[in-house]
Amino acid sequence: MLTKFITFFENRLLFKITFTKLAQKNTIGGVSKETPEVFSYPITTVQQAVPLKQ
């Protein structure tokens, strides 16, 4: 799974990419209607760039 985050500032841009393998899914909950099943994925790679406005 590939996710990107882009945050805009006045004079720069924060661009971040995260990657995780779908096969490494963690599951919790799911024991009742009040506690639904929740999935999470451990992030394995993070790349970040901060381009500046000129």
mmCIF file of N, CA and C in Angstrom, residues 3-7 13-18 45-50:
data_model
loop_
_atom_site.group_PDB
_atom_site.id
_atom_site.type_symbol
_atom_site.label_atom_id
_atom_site.label_comp_id
_atom_site.label_asym_id
_atom_site.label_seq_id
_atom_site.Cartn_x
_atom_site.Cartn_y
_atom_site.Cartn_z
ATOM 1 N N THR A 3 0.940 5.411 0.300
ATOM 2 C CA THR A 3 0.153 6.564 0.737
ATOM 3 C C THR A 3 0.994 7.818 0.595
ATOM 4 N N LYS A 4 0.373 8.907 0.163
ATOM 5 C CA LYS A 4 1.106 10.174 0.060
ATOM 6 C C LYS A 4 0.414 11.241 0.877
ATOM 7 N N PHE A 5 1.230 12.118 1.445
ATOM 8 C CA PHE A 5 0.745 13.250 2.217
ATOM 9 C C PHE A 5 1.391 14.492 1.630
ATOM 10 N N ILE A 6 0.592 15.499 1.347
ATOM 11 C CA ILE A 6 1.115 16.770 0.837
ATOM 12 C C ILE A 6 0.594 17.885 1.740
ATOM 13 N N THR A 7 1.525 18.664 2.294
ATOM 14 C CA THR A 7 1.166 19.791 3.148
ATOM 15 C C THR A 7 1.747 21.051 2.529
ATOM 16 N N LEU A 13 6.744 23.165 0.458
ATOM 17 C CA LEU A 13 5.799 22.070 0.329
ATOM 18 C C LEU A 13 6.389 20.865 1.043
ATOM 19 N N LEU A 14 5.621 20.183 1.849
ATOM 20 C CA LEU A 14 6.067 18.959 2.505
ATOM 21 C C LEU A 14 5.407 17.797 1.784
ATOM 22 N N PHE A 15 6.215 16.945 1.182
ATOM 23 C CA PHE A 15 5.741 15.815 0.403
ATOM 24 C C PHE A 15 6.281 14.547 1.052
ATOM 25 N N LYS A 16 5.386 13.673 1.513
ATOM 26 C CA LYS A 16 5.810 12.472 2.226
ATOM 27 C C LYS A 16 5.100 11.258 1.623
ATOM 28 N N ILE A 17 5.864 10.188 1.400
ATOM 29 C CA ILE A 17 5.330 8.925 0.892
ATOM 30 C C ILE A 17 5.616 7.845 1.927
ATOM 31 N N THR A 18 4.604 7.030 2.231
ATOM 32 C CA THR A 18 4.796 5.890 3.117
ATOM 33 C C THR A 18 4.404 4.617 2.374
ATOM 34 N N THR A 45 8.528 1.842 4.950
ATOM 35 C CA THR A 45 9.373 2.810 4.252
ATOM 36 C C THR A 45 8.726 4.192 4.302
ATOM 37 N N VAL A 46 9.544 5.220 4.571
ATOM 38 C CA VAL A 46 9.083 6.610 4.544
ATOM 39 C C VAL A 46 10.078 7.413 3.720
ATOM 40 N N GLN A 47 9.564 8.177 2.766
ATOM 41 C CA GLN A 47 10.405 9.102 1.993
ATOM 42 C C GLN A 47 9.782 10.482 2.118
ATOM 43 N N GLN A 48 10.628 11.495 2.265
ATOM 44 C CA GLN A 48 10.145 12.847 2.477
ATOM 45 C C GLN A 48 10.965 13.835 1.664
ATOM 46 N N ALA A 49 10.284 14.822 1.101
ATOM 47 C CA ALA A 49 10.970 15.894 0.364
ATOM 48 C C ALA A 49 10.328 17.221 0.764
ATOM 49 N N VAL A 50 11.142 18.280 0.787
ATOM 50 C CA VAL A 50 10.644 19.613 1.126
ATOM 51 C C VAL A 50 11.124 20.594 0.059
#
